[in-house]
PDB file of C-alpha atoms in Angstrom:
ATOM      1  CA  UNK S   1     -89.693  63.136  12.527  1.00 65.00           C
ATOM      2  CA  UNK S   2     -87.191  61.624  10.736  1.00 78.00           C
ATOM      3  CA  UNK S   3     -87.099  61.488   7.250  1.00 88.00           C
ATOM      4  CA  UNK S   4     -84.395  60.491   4.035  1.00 94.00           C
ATOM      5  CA  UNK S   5     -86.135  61.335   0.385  1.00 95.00           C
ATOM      6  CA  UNK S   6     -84.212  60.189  -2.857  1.00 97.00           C
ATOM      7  CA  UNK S   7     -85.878  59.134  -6.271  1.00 97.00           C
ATOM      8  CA  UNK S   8     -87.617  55.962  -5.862  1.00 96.00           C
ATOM      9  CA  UNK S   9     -85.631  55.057 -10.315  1.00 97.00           C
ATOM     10  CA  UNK S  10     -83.277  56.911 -12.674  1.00 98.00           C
ATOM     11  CA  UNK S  11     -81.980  55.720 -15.694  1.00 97.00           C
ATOM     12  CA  UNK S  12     -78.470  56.472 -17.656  1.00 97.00           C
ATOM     13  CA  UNK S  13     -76.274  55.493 -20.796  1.00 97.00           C
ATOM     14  CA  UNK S  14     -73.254  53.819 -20.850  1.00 97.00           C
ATOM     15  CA  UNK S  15     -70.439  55.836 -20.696  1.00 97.00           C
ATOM     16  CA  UNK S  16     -72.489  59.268 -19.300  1.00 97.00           C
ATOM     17  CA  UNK S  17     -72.754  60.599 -15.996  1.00 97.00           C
ATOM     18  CA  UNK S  18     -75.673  60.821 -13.644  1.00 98.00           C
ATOM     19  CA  UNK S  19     -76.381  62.578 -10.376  1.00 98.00           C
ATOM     20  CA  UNK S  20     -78.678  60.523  -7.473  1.00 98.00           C
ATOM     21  CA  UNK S  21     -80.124  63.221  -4.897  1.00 98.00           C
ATOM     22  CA  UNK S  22     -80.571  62.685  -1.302  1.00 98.00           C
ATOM     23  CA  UNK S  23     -82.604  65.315   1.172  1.00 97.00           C
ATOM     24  CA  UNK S  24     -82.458  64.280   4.659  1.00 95.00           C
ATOM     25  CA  UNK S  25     -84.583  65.721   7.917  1.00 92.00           C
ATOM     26  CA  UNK S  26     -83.085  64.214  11.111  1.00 86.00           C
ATOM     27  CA  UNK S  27     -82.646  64.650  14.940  1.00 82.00           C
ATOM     28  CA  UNK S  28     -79.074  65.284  15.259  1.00 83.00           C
ATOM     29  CA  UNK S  29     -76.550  64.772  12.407  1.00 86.00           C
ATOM     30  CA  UNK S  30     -73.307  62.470  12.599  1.00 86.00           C
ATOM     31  CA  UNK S  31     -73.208  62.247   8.712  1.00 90.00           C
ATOM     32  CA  UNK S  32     -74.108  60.821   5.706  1.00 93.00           C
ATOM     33  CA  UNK S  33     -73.444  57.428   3.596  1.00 94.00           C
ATOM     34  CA  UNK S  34     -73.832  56.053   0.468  1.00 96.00           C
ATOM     35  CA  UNK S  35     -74.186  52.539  -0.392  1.00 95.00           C
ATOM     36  CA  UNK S  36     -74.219  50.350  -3.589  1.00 96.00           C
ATOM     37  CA  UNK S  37     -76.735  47.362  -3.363  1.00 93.00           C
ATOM     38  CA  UNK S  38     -76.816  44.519  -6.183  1.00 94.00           C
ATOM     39  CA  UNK S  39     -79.950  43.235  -6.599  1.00 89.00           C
ATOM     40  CA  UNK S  40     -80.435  39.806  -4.027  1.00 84.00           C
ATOM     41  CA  UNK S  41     -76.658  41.027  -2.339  1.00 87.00           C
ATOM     42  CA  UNK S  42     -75.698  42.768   0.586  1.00 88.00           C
ATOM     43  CA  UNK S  43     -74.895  46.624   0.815  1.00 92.00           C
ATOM     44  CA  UNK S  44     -71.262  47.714   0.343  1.00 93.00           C
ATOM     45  CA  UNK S  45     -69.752  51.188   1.274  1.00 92.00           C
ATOM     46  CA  UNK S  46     -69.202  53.690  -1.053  1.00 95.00           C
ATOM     47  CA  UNK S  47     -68.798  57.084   0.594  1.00 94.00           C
ATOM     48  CA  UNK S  48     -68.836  59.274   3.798  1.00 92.00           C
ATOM     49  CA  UNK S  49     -69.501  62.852   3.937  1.00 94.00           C
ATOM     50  CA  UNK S  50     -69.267  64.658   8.064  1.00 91.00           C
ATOM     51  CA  UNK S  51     -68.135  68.033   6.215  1.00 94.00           C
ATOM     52  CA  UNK S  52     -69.681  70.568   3.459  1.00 97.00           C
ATOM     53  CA  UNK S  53     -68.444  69.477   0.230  1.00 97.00           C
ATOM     54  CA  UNK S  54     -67.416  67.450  -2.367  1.00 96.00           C
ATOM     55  CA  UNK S  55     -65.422  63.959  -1.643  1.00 94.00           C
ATOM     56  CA  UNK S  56     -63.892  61.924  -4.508  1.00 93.00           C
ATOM     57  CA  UNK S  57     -62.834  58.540  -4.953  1.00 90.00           C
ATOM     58  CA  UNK S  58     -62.393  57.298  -8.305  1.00 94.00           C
ATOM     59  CA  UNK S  59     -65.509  57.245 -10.099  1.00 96.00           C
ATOM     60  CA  UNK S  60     -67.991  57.815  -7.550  1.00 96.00           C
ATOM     61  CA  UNK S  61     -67.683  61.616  -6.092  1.00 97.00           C
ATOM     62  CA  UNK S  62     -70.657  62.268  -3.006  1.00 97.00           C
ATOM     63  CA  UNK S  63     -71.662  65.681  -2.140  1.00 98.00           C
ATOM     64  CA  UNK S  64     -72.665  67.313   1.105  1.00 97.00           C
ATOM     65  CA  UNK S  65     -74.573  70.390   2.495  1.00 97.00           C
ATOM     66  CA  UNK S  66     -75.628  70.341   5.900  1.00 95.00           C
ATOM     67  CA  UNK S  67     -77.837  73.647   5.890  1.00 95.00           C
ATOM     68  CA  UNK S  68     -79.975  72.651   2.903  1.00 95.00           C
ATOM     69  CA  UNK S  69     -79.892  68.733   4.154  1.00 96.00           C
ATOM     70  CA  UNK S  70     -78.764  67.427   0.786  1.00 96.00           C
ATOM     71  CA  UNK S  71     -76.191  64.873  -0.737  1.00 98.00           C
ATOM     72  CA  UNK S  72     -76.105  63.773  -3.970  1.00 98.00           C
ATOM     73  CA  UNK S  73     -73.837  61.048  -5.444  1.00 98.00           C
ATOM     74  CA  UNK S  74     -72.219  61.165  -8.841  1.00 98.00           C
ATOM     75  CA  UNK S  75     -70.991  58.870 -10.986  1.00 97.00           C
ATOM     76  CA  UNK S  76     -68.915  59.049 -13.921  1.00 97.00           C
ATOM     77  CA  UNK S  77     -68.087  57.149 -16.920  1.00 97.00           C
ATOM     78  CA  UNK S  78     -70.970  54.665 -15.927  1.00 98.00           C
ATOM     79  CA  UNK S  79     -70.567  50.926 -16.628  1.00 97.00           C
ATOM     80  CA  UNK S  80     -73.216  48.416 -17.074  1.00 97.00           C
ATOM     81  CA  UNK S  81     -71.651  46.711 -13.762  1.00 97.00           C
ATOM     82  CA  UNK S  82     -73.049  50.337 -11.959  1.00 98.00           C
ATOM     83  CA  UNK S  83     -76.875  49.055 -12.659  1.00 98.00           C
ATOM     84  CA  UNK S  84     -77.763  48.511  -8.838  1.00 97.00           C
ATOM     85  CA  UNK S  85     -79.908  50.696  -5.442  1.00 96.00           C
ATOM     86  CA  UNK S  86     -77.944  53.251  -4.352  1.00 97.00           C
ATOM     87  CA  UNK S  87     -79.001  53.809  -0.373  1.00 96.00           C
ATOM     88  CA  UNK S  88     -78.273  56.916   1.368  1.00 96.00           C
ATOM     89  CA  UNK S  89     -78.057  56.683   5.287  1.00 93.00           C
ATOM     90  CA  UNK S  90     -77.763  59.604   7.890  1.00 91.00           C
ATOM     91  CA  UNK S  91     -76.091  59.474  11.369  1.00 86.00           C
ATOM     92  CA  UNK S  92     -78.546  61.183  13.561  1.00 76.00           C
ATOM     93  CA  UNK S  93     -77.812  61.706  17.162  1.00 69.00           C
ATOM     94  CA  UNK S  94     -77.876  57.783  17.566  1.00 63.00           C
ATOM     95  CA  UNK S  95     -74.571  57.854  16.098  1.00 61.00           C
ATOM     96  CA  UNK S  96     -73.018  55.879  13.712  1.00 59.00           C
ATOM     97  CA  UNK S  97     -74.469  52.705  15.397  1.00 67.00           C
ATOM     98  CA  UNK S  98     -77.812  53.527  14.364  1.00 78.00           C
ATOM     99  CA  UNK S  99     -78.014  54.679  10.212  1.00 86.00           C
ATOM    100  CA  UNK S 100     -81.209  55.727   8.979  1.00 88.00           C
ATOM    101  CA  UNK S 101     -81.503  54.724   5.505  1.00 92.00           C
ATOM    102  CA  UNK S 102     -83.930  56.167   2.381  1.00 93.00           C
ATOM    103  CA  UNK S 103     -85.514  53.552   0.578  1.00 93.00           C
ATOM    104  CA  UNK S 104     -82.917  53.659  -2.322  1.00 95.00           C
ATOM    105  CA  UNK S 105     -82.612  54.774  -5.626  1.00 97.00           C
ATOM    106  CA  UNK S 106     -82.613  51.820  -8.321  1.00 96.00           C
ATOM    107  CA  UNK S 107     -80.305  52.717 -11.443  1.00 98.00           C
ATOM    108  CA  UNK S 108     -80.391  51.175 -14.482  1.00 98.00           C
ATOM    109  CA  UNK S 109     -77.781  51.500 -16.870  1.00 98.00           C
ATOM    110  CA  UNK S 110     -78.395  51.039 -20.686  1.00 96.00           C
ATOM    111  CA  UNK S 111     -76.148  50.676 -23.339  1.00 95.00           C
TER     112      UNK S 111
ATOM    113  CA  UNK X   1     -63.710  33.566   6.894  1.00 52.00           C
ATOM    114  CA  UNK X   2     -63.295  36.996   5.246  1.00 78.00           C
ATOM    115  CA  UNK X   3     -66.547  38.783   5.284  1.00 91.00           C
ATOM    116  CA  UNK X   4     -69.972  38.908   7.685  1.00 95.00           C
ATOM    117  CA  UNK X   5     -71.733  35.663   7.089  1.00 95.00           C
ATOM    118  CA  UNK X   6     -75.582  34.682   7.981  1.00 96.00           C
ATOM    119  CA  UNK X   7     -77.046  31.095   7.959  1.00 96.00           C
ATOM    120  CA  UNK X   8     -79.940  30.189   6.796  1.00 97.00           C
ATOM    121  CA  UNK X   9     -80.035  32.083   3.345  1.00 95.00           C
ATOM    122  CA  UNK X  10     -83.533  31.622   2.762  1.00 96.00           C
ATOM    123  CA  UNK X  11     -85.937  30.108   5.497  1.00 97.00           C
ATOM    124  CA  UNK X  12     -90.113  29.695   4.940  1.00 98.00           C
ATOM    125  CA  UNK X  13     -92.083  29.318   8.189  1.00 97.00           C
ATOM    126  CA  UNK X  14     -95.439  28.720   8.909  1.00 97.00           C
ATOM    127  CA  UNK X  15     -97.264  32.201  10.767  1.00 97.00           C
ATOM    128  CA  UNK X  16     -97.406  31.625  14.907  1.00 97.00           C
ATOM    129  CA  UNK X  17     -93.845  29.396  14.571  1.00 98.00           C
ATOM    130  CA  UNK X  18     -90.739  30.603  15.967  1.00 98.00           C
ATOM    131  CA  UNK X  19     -87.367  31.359  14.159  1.00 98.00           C
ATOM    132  CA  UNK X  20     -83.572  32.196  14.302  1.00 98.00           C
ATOM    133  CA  UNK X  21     -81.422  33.880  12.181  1.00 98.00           C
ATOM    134  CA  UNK X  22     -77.500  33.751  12.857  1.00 98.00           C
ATOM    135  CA  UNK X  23     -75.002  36.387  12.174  1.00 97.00           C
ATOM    136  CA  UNK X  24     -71.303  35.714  12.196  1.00 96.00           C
ATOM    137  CA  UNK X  25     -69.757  39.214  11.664  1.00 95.00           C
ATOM    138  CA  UNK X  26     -65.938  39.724  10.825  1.00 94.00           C
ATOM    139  CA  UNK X  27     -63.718  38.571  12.940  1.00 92.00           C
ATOM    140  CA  UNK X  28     -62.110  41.274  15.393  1.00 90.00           C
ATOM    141  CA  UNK X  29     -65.194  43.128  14.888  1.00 92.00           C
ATOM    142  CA  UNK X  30     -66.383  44.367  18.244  1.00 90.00           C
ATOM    143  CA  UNK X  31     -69.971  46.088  17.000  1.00 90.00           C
ATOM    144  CA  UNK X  32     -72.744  44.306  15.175  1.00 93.00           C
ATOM    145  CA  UNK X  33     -76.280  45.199  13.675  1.00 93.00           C
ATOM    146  CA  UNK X  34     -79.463  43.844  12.488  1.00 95.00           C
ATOM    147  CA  UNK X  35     -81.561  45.334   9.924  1.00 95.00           C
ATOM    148  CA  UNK X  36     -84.473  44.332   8.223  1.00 96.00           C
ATOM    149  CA  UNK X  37     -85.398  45.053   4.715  1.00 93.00           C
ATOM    150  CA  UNK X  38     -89.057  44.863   3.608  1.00 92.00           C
ATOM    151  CA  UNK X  39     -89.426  44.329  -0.553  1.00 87.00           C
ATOM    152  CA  UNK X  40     -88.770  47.543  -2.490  1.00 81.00           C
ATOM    153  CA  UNK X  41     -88.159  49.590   0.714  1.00 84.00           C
ATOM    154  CA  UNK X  42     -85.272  50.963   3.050  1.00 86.00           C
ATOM    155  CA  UNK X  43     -82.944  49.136   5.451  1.00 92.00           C
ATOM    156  CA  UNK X  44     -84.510  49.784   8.506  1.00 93.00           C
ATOM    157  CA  UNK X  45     -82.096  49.860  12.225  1.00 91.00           C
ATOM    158  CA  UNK X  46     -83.134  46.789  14.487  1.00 94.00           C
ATOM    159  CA  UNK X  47     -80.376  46.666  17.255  1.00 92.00           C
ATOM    160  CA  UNK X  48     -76.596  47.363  18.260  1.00 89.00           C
ATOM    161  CA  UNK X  49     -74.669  45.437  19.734  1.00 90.00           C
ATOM    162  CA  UNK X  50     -71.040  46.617  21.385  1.00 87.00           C
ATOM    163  CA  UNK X  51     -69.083  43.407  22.620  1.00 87.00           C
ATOM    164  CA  UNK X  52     -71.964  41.004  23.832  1.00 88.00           C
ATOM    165  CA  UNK X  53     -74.325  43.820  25.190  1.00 88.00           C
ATOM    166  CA  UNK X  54     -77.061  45.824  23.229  1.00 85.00           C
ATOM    167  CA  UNK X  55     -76.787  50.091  24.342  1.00 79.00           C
ATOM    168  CA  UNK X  56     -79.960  50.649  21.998  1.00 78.00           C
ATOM    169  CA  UNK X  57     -82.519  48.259  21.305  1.00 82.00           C
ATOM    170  CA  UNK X  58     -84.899  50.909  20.083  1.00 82.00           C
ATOM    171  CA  UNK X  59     -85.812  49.614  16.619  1.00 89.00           C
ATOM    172  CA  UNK X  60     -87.212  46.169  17.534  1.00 93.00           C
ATOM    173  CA  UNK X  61     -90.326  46.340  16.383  1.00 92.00           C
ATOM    174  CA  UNK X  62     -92.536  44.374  19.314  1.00 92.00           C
ATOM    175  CA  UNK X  63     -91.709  42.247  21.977  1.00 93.00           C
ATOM    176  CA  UNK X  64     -91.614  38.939  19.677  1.00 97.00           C
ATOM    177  CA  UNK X  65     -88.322  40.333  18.675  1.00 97.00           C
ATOM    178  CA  UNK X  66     -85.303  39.578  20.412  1.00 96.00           C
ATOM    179  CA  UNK X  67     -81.308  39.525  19.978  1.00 96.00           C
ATOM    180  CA  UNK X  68     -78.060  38.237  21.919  1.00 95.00           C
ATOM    181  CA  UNK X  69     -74.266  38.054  20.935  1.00 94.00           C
ATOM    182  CA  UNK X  70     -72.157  35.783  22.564  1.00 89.00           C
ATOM    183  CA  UNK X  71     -68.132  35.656  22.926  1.00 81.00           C
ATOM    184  CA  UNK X  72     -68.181  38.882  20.972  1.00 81.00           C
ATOM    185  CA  UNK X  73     -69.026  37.266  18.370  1.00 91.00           C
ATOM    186  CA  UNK X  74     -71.989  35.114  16.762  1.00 95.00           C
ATOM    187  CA  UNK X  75     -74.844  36.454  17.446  1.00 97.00           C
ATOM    188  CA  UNK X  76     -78.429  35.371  16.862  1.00 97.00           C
ATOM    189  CA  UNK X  77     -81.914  36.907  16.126  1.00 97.00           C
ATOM    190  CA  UNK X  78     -84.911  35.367  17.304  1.00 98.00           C
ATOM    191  CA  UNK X  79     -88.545  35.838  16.257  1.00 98.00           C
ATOM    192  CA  UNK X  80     -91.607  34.596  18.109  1.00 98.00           C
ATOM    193  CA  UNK X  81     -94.634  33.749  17.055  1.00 98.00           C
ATOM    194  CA  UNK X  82     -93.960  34.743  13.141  1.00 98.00           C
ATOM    195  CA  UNK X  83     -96.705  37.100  11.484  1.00 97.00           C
ATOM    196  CA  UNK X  84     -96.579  37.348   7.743  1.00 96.00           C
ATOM    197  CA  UNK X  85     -95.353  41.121   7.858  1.00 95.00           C
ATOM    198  CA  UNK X  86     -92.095  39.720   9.402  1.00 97.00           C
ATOM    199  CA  UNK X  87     -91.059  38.624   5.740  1.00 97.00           C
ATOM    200  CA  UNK X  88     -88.578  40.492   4.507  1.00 97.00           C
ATOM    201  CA  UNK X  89     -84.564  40.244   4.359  1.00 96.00           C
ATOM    202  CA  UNK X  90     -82.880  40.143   7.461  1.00 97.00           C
ATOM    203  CA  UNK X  91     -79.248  41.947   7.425  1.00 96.00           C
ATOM    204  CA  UNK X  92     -76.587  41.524   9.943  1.00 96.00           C
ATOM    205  CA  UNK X  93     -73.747  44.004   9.505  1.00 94.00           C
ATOM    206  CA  UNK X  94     -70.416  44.665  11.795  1.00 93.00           C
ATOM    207  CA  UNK X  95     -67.912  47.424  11.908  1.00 91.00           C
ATOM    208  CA  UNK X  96     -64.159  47.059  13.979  1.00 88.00           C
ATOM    209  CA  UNK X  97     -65.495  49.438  16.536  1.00 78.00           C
ATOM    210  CA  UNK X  98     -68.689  51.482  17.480  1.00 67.00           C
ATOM    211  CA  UNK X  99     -66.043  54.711  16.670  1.00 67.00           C
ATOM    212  CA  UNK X 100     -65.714  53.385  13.003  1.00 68.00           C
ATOM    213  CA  UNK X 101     -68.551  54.598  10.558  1.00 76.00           C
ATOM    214  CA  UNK X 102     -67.909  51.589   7.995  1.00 85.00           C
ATOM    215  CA  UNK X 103     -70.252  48.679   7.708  1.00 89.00           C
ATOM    216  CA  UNK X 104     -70.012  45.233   6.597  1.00 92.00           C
ATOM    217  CA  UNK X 105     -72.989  43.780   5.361  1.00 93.00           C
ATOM    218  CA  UNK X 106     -73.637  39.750   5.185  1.00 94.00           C
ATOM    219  CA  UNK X 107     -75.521  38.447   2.241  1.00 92.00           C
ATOM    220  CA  UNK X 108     -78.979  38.393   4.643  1.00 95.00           C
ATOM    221  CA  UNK X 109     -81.588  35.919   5.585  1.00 97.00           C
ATOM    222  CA  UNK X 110     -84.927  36.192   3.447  1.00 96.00           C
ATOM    223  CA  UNK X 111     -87.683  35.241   5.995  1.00 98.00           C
ATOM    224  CA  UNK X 112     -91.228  34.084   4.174  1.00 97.00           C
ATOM    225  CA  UNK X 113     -93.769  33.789   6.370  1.00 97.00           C
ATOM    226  CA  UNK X 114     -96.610  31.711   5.174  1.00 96.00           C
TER     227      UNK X 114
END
């Protein structure tokens, strides 16, 4: 089957860093996606990993290893504005036209 | 306008009545997608669309569901017969080609069915 786990809550400081893991089982692999979801808003993109490694962009980094079927998405120098879901979606062989998503990891930032 | 829009924002229905949802995506946009989002859970993959026709309609969950796009464009989700596990958000997304990985959400419908 097809499968996308990540922790259901985390919680962080203002100012810190924190890590949100994603472990993914799927048929075929096109690659993986992060999204940011405010509470009652749409999704917007945040990252796209297709290759081992580490991709950065600003304050968001995402990390990928396709033998262990793992991501994880880091954020640095967290702001209150960063309390949101984070969703992490795989490309199986459906291609990008057809994202499997987890059911998202809700972060809460304190100050 | 400047991002994917969807009409109505909120809609309440009685169970056994029909409804439609409306996505206008970006325009240029030549690929569009539904997804629905039950409370607390995942996104979860409805149907594609590449110019007006649909190359997987896998994820509709039962026959009740169906989609069309028109004029590569607007495109419209209709469910029959509502049951109450048909509440949740409906999301319409589009990307500028079925090559590019980057989707554009709308803000969603959130069906209640009563």
């Amino acid at each position: 089957g097809q499968n996308i786990d990540q922790p259901t809550e985390m919680t962080a400081t203002e100012g810190a860093i924190v890590q949100i893991n994603c472990t993914y089982q799927t048929s075929g692999f096109n690659g993986l996606f992060w999204y940011q979801q405010h509470a009652g808003e749409a999704p917007t993109f945040l990252s796209y990993n297709v290759l081992d490694g580490l991709e950065e962009k600003g304050r968001f980094s995402s990390f990928l290893s396709r033998s262990k079927g793992y991501s994880y998405l880091l954020l640095k120098e967290l702001q209150m504005k960063d309390s949101a879901s984070y969703l992490c979606a795989v490309s199986g062989s459906g291609g990008y036209n057809k994202l499997i998503f987890g059911a998202g990891t809700r972060l809460a930032v304190h100050p | 306008g400047a991002g994917v829009s969807q009409s109505p924002s909120n809609k309440v229905t009685e169970k056994g009545k029909d409804v439609e949802l409306r996505c206008d995506p970006i325009s240029g946009h030549t690929a569009l997608y539904w997804y629905r989002q039950r409370l607390g859970q995942g996104l979860e993959f409805l149907i594609y669309f590449q110019g007006n026709s649909a190359p997987d309609k896998s994820g509709l969950p039962s026959d009740r569901f169906s989609a069309e796009r028109t004029g590569e464009s607007v495109s419209t989700l209709t469910i029959q017969r509502t049951q109450q596990e048909d509440s949740a958000v409906y999301l319409c997304a589009s990307s500028l080609a079925a090559a590019a990985y980057e989707q554009y959400f709308g803000p969603g419908t959130r069906l209640t069915v009563t």
